[in-house]
mmCIF file of C-alpha atoms and ligand atoms in Angstrom:
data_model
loop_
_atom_site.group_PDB
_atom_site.id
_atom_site.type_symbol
_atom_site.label_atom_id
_atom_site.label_comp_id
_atom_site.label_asym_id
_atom_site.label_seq_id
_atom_site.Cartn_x
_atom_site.Cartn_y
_atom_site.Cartn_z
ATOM 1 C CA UNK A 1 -43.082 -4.463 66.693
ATOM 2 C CA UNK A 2 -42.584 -3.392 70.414
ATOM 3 C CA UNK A 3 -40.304 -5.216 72.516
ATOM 4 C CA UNK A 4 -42.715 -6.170 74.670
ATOM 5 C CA UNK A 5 -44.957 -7.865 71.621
ATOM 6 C CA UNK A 6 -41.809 -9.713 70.399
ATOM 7 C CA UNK A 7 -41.231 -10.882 73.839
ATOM 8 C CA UNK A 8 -45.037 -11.954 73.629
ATOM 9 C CA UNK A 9 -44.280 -14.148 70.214
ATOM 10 C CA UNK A 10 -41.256 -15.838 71.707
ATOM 11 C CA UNK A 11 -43.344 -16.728 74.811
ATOM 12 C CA UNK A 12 -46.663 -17.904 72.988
ATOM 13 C CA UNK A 13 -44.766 -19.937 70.126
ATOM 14 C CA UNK A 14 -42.336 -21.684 71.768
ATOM 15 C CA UNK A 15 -44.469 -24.737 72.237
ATOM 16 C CA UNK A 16 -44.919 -25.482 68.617
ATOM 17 C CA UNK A 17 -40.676 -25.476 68.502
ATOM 18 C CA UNK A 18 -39.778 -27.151 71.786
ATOM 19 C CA UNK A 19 -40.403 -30.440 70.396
ATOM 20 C CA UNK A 20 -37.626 -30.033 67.480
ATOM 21 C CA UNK A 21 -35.560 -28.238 69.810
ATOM 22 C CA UNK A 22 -35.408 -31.011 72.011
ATOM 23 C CA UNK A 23 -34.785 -33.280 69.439
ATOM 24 C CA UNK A 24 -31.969 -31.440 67.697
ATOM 25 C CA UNK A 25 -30.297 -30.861 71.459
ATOM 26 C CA UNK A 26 -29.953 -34.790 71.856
ATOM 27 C CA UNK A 27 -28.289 -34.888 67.954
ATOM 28 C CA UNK A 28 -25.668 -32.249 68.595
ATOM 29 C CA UNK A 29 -24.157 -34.022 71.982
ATOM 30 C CA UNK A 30 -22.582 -31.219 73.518
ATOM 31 C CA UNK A 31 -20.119 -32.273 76.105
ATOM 32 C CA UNK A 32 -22.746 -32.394 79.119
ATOM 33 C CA UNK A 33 -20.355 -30.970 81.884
ATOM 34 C CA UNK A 34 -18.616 -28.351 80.010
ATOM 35 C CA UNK A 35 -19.751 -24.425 79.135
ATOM 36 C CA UNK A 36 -22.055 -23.418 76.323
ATOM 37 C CA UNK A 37 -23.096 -20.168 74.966
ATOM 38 C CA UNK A 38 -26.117 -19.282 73.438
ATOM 39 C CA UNK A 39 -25.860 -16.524 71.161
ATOM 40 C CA UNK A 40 -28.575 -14.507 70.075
ATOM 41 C CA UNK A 41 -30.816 -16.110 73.467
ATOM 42 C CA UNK A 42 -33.614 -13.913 73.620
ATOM 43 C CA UNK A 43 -35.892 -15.198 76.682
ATOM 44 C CA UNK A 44 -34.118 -17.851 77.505
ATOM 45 C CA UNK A 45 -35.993 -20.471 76.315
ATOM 46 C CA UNK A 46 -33.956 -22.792 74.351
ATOM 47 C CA UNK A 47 -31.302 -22.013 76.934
ATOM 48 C CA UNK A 48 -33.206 -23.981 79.876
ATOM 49 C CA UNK A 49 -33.576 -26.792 77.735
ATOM 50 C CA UNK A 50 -30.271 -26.997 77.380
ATOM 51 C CA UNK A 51 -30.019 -26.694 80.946
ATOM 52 C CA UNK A 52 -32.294 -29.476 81.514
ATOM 53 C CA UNK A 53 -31.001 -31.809 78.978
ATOM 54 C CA UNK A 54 -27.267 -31.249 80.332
ATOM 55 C CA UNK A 55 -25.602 -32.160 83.127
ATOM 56 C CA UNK A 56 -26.113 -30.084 86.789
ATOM 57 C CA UNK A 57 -22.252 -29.585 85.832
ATOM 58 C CA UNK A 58 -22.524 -27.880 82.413
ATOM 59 C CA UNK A 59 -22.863 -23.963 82.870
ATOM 60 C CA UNK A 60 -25.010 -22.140 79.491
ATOM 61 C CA UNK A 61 -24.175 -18.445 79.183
ATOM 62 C CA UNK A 62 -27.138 -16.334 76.698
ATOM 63 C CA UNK A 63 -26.131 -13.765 75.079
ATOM 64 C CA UNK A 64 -28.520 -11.227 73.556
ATOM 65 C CA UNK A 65 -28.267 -7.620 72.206
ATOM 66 C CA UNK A 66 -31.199 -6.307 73.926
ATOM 67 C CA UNK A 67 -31.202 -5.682 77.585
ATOM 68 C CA UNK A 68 -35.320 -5.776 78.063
ATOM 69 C CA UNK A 69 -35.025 -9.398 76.479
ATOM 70 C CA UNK A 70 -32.544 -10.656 78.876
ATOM 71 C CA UNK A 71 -34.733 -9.445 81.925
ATOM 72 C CA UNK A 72 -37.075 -11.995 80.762
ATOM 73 C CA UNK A 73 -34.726 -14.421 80.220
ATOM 74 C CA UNK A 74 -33.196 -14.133 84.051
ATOM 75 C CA UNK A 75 -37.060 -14.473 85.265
ATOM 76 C CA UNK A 76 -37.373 -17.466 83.150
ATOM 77 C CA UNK A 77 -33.850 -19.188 84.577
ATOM 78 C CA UNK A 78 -34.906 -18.445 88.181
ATOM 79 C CA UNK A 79 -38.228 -19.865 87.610
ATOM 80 C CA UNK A 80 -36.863 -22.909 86.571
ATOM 81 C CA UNK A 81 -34.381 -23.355 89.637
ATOM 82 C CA UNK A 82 -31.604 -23.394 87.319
ATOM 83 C CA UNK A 83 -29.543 -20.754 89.522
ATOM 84 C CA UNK A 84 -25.872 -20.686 88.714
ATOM 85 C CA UNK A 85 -26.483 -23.194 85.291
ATOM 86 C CA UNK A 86 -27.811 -20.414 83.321
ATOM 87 C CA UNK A 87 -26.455 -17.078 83.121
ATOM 88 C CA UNK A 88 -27.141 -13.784 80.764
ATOM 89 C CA UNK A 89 -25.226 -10.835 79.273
ATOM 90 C CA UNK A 90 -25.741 -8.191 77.222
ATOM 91 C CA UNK A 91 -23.652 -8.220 73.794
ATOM 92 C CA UNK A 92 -23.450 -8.709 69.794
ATOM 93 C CA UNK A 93 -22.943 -11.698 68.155
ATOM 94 C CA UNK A 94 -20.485 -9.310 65.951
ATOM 95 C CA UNK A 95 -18.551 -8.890 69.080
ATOM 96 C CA UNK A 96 -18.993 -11.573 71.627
ATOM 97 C CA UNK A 97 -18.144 -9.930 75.066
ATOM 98 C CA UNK A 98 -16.077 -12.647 75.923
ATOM 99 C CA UNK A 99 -12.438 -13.479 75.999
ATOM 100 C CA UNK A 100 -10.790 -16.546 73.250
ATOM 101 C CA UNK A 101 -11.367 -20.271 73.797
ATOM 102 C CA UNK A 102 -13.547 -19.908 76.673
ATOM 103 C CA UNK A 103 -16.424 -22.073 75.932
ATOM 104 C CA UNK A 104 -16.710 -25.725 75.137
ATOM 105 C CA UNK A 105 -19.797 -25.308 72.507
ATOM 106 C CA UNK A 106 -21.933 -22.617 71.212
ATOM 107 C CA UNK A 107 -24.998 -22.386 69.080
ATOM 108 C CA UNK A 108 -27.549 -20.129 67.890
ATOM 109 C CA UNK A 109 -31.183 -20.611 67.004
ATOM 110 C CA UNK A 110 -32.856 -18.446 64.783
ATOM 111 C CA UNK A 111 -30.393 -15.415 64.920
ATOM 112 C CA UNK A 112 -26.831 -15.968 63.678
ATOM 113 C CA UNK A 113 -27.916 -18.247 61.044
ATOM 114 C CA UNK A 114 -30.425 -15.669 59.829
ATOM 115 C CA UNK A 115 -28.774 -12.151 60.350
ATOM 116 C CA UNK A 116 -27.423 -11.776 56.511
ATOM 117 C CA UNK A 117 -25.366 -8.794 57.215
ATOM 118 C CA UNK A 118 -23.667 -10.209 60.213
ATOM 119 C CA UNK A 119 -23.468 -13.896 59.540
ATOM 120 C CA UNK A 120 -19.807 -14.163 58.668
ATOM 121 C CA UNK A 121 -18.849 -12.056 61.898
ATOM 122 C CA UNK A 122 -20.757 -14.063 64.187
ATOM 123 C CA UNK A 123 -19.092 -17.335 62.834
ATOM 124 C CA UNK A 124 -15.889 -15.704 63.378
ATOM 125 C CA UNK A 125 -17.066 -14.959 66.600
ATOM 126 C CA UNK A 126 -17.988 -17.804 67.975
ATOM 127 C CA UNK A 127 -15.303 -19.978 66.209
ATOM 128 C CA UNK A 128 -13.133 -16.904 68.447
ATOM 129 C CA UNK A 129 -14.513 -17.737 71.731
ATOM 130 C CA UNK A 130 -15.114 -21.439 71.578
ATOM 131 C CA UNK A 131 -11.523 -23.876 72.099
ATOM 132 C CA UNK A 132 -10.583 -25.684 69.573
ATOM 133 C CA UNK A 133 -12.126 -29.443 69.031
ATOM 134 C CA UNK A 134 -15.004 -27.708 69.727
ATOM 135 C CA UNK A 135 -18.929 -27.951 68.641
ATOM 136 C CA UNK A 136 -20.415 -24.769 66.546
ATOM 137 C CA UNK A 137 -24.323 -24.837 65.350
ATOM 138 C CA UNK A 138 -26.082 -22.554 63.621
ATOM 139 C CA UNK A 139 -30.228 -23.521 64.218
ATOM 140 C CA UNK A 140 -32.630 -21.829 62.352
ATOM 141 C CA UNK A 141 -36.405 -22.234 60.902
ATOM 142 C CA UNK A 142 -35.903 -23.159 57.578
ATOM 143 C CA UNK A 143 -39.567 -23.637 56.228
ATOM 144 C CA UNK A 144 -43.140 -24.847 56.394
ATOM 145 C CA UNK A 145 -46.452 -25.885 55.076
ATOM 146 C CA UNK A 146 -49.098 -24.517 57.598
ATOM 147 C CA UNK A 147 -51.752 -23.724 54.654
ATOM 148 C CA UNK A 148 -53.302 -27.250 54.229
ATOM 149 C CA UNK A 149 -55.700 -27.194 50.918
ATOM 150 C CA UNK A 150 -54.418 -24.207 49.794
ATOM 151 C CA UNK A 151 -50.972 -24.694 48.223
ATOM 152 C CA UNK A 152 -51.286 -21.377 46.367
ATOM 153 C CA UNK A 153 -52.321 -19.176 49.137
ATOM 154 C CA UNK A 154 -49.167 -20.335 50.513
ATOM 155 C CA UNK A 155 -47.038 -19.919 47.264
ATOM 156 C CA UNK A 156 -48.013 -16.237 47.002
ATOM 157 C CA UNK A 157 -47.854 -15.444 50.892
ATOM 158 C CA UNK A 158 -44.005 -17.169 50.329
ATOM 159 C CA UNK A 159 -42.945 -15.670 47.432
ATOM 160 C CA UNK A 160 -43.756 -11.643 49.477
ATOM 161 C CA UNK A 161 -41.091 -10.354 50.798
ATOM 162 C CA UNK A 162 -42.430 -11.519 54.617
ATOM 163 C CA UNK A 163 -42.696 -14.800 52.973
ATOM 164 C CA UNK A 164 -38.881 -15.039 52.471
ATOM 165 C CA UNK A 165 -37.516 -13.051 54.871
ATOM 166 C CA UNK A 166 -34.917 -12.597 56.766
ATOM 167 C CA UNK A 167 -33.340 -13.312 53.291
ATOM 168 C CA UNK A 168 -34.009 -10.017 51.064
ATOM 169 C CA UNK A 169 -34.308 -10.244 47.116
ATOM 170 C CA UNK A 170 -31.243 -9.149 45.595
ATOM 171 C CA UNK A 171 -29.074 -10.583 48.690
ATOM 172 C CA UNK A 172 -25.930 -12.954 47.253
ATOM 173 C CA UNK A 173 -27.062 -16.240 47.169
ATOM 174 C CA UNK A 174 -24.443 -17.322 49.577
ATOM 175 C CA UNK A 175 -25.569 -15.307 52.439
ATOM 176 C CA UNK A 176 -28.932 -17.754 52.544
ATOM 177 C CA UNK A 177 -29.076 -19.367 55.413
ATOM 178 C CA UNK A 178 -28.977 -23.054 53.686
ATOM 179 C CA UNK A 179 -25.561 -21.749 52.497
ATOM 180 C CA UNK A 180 -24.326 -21.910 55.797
ATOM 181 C CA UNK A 181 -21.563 -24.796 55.523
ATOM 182 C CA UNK A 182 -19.643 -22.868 53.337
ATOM 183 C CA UNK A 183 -19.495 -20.100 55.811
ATOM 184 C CA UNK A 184 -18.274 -22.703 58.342
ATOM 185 C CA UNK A 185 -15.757 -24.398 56.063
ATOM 186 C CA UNK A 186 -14.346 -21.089 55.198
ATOM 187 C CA UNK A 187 -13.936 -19.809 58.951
ATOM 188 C CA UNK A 188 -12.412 -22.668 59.881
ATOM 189 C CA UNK A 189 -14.866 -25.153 61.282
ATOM 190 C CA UNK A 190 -14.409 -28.739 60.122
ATOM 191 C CA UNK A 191 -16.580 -31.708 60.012
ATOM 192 C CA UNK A 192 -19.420 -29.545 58.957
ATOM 193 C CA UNK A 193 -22.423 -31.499 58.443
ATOM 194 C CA UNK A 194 -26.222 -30.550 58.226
ATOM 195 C CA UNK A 195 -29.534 -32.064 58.940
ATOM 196 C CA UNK A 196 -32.999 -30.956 58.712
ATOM 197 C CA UNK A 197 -35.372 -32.034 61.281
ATOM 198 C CA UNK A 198 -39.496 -31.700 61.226
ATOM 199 C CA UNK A 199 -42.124 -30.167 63.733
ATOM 200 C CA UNK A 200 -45.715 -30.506 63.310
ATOM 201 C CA UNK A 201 -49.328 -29.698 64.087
ATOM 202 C CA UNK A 202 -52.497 -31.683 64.112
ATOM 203 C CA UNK A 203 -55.768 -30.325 64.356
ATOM 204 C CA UNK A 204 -58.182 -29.462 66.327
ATOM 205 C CA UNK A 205 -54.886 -28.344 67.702
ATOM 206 C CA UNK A 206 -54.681 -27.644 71.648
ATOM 207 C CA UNK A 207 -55.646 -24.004 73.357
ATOM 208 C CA UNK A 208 -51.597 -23.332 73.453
ATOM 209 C CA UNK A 209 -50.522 -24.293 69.997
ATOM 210 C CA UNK A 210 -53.615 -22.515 68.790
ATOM 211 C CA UNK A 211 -52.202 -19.645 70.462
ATOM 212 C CA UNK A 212 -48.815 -20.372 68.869
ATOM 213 C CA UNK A 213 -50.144 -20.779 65.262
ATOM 214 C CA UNK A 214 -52.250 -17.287 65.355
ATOM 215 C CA UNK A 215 -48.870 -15.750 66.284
ATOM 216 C CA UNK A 216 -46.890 -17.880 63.656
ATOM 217 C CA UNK A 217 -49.371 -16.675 61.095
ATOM 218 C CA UNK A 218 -49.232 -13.086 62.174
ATOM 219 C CA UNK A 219 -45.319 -13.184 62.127
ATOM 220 C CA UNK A 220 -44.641 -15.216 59.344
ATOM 221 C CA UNK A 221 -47.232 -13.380 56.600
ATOM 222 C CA UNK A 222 -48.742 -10.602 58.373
ATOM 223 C CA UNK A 223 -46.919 -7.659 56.389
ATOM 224 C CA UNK A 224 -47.557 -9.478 52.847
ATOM 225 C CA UNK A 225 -51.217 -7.465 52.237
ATOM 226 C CA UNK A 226 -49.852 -5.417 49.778
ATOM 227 C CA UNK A 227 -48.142 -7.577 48.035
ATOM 228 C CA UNK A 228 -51.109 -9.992 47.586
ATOM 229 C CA UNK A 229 -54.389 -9.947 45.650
ATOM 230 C CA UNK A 230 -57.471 -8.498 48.132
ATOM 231 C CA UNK A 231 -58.927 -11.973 47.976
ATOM 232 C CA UNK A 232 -56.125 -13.789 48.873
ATOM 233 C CA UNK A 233 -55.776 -11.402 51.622
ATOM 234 C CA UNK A 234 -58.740 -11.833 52.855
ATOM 235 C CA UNK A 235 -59.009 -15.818 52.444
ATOM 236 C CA UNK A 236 -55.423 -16.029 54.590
ATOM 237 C CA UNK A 237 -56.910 -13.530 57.462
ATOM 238 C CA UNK A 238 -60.022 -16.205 57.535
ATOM 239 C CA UNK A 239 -57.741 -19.118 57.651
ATOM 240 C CA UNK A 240 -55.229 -17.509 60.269
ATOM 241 C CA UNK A 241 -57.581 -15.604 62.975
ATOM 242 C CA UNK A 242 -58.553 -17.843 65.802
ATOM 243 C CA UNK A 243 -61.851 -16.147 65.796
ATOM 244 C CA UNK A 244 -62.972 -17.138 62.631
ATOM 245 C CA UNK A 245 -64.872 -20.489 61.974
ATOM 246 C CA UNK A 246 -62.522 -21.583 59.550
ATOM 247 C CA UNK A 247 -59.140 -21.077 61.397
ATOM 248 C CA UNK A 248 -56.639 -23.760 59.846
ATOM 249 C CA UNK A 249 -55.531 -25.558 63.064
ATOM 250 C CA UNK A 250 -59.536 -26.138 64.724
ATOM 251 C CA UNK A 251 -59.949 -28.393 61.758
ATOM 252 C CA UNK A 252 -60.065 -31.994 62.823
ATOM 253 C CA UNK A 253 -58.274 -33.147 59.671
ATOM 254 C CA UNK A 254 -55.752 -30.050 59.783
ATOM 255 C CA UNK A 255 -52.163 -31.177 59.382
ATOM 256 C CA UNK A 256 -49.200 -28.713 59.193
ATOM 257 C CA UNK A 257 -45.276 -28.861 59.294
ATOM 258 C CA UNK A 258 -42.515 -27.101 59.857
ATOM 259 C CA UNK A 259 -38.415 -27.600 59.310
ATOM 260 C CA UNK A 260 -35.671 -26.571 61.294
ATOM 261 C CA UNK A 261 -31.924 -26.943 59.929
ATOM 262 C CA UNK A 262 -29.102 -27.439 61.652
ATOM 263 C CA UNK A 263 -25.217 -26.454 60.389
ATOM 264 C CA UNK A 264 -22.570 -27.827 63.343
ATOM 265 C CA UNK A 265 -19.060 -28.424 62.938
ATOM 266 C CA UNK A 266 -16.025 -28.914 65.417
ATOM 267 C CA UNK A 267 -13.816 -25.602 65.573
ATOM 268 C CA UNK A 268 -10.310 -26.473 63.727
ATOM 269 C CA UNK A 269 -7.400 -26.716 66.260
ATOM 270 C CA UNK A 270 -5.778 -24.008 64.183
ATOM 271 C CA UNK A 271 -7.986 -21.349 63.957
ATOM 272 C CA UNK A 272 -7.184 -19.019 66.654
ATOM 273 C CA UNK A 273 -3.993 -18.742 65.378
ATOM 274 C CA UNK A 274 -4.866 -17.330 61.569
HETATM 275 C C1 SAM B 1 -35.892 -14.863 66.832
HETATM 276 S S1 SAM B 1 -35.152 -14.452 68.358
HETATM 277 C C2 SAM B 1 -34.566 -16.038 68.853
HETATM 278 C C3 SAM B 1 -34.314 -16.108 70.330
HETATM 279 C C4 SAM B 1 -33.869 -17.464 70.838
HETATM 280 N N1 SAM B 1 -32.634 -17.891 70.240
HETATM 281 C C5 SAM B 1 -34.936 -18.490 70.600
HETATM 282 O O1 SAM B 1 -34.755 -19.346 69.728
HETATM 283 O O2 SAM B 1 -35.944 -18.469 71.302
HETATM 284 C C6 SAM B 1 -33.671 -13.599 67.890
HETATM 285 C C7 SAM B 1 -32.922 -12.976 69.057
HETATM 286 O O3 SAM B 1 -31.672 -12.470 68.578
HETATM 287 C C8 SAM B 1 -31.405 -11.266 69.266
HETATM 288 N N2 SAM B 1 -30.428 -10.497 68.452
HETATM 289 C C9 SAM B 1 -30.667 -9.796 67.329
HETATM 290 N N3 SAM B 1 -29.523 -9.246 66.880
HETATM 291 C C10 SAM B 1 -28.545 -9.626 67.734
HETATM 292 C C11 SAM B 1 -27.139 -9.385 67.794
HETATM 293 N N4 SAM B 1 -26.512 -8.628 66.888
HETATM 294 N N5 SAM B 1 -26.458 -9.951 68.797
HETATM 295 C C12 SAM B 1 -27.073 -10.706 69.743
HETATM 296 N N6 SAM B 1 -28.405 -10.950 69.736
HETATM 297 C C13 SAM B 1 -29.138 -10.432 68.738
HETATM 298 C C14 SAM B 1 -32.751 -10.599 69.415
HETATM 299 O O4 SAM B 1 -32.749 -9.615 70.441
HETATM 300 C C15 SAM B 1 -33.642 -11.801 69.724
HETATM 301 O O5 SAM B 1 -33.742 -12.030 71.094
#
């Protein structure tokens, strides 16, 4: 996928996940004044909600590997007058270009949680630049049911390799993302907890989360062909292409859902010191 089309799916579905990130922003009480980083921010999105949901005090610096990604992200800050309350650089989660105990908080939504070779690192990272006594949280799409009346449609499209990713058959079992709390406990976070929290769709869904679920459907199961039977193929492209008469979400009884899961903990006073 070009950079420009990923930008395109983090643009189109961010209404169906705004709700849930909204919600999970009031759970996780960041401090409202102090200085967050988002790591792994692509356009900026969840970033000015957090913006909006914090004090005018609290400053939120995204971090994202790719530099094309963060251009959008700086359009999308000054758009929403948020000068000087959101900020971006360019850098890894496996090396945060930052200096120790800088921020106050720092999360991630849908990239350190998921990134199974780097997940350790960018705990360590983040548990690195954030002072002690304070919050981590690793957010991440955990699962859904989108395929109303056809449970297994759904159970084959899951069970493809698309279906599961970013977690890849063979991986350890630990490195899945619901293992996350060991990962936590182990560098050094304490209080770990973890909640899952729901997002949904009702049909005949609106002209932008119709837009949302065609890309969700592309993204989520559009590389499982060949690992599916032609007809179930061919019954999912029916059920997913908002040009077809039987797209899912134009039903009037259509109901879908989606889960987001959320790791936090409080970084250990000792940590920067092992
Ligand atoms: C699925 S997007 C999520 C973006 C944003 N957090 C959101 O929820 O809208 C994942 C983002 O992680 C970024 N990313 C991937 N690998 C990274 C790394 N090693 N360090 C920092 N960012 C990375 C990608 O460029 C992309 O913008």
């Amino acid at each position: 996928m070009s950079t420009a089309d990923y930008i395109e799916k983090l643009r189109v579905t961010f209404p169906l996940r705004e709700p849930v990130l909204r919600e999970i922003i009031q759970l996780l009480h960041f401090p409202p004044a102090g200085r967050g980083l988002d790591v792994g921010c692509g356009i900026g999105q969840p970033a000015v909600l957090l913006a909006e949901h914090l004090d005018p005090g609290a400053v939120i610096t995204g971090v994202d590997i790719s530099d094309d990604i963060l251009v959008r992200a700086r359009d999308l800050a000054k758009g929403h007058t948020l000068a000087g309350r959101v900020e971006f650089r360019q850098g890894s989660m496996d090396r945060l270009p930052f200096d120790e105990n800088v921020f106050d908080w720092a999360w991630s939504v849908d990239c350190a949680g998921y990134s199974p070779h780097s997940r350790n690192k960018a705990t360590q990272e983040m548990t690195r630049v954030v002072k002690p006594g304070g919050r981590i949280a690793m957010v991440a799409w955990s699962s859904q049911q989108f395929l109303a009346g056809h449970p297994r449609l759904e159970a084959r499209l899951n069970a493809t390799t698309a279906g599961f990713a970013p977690f890849h058959h063979g991986d350890d079992p630990k490195r899945h993302f619901l293992q996350t709390a060991g990962r936590l406990r182990d560098g050094g976070i304490r209080d770990v907890t973890v909640r899952t929290f729901a997002g949904d769709v009702s049909g005949p869904a609106s002209h932008e989360i119709r837009k949302a679920m065609a890309a969700f459907f592309r993204m989520r199961w559009g590389s499982a062909r060949a690992e599916v039977l032609d007809s179930d193929w061919r019954l999912f492209c029916r059920l997913s292409d908002p040009d077809s008469d039987e797209f899912l979400p134009d039903r009037q009884d259509y109901y879908g859902f989606f889960t987001y899961t959320v790791f936090t903990g409080i970084v250990n006073d000792y940590t920067n010191d092992n």
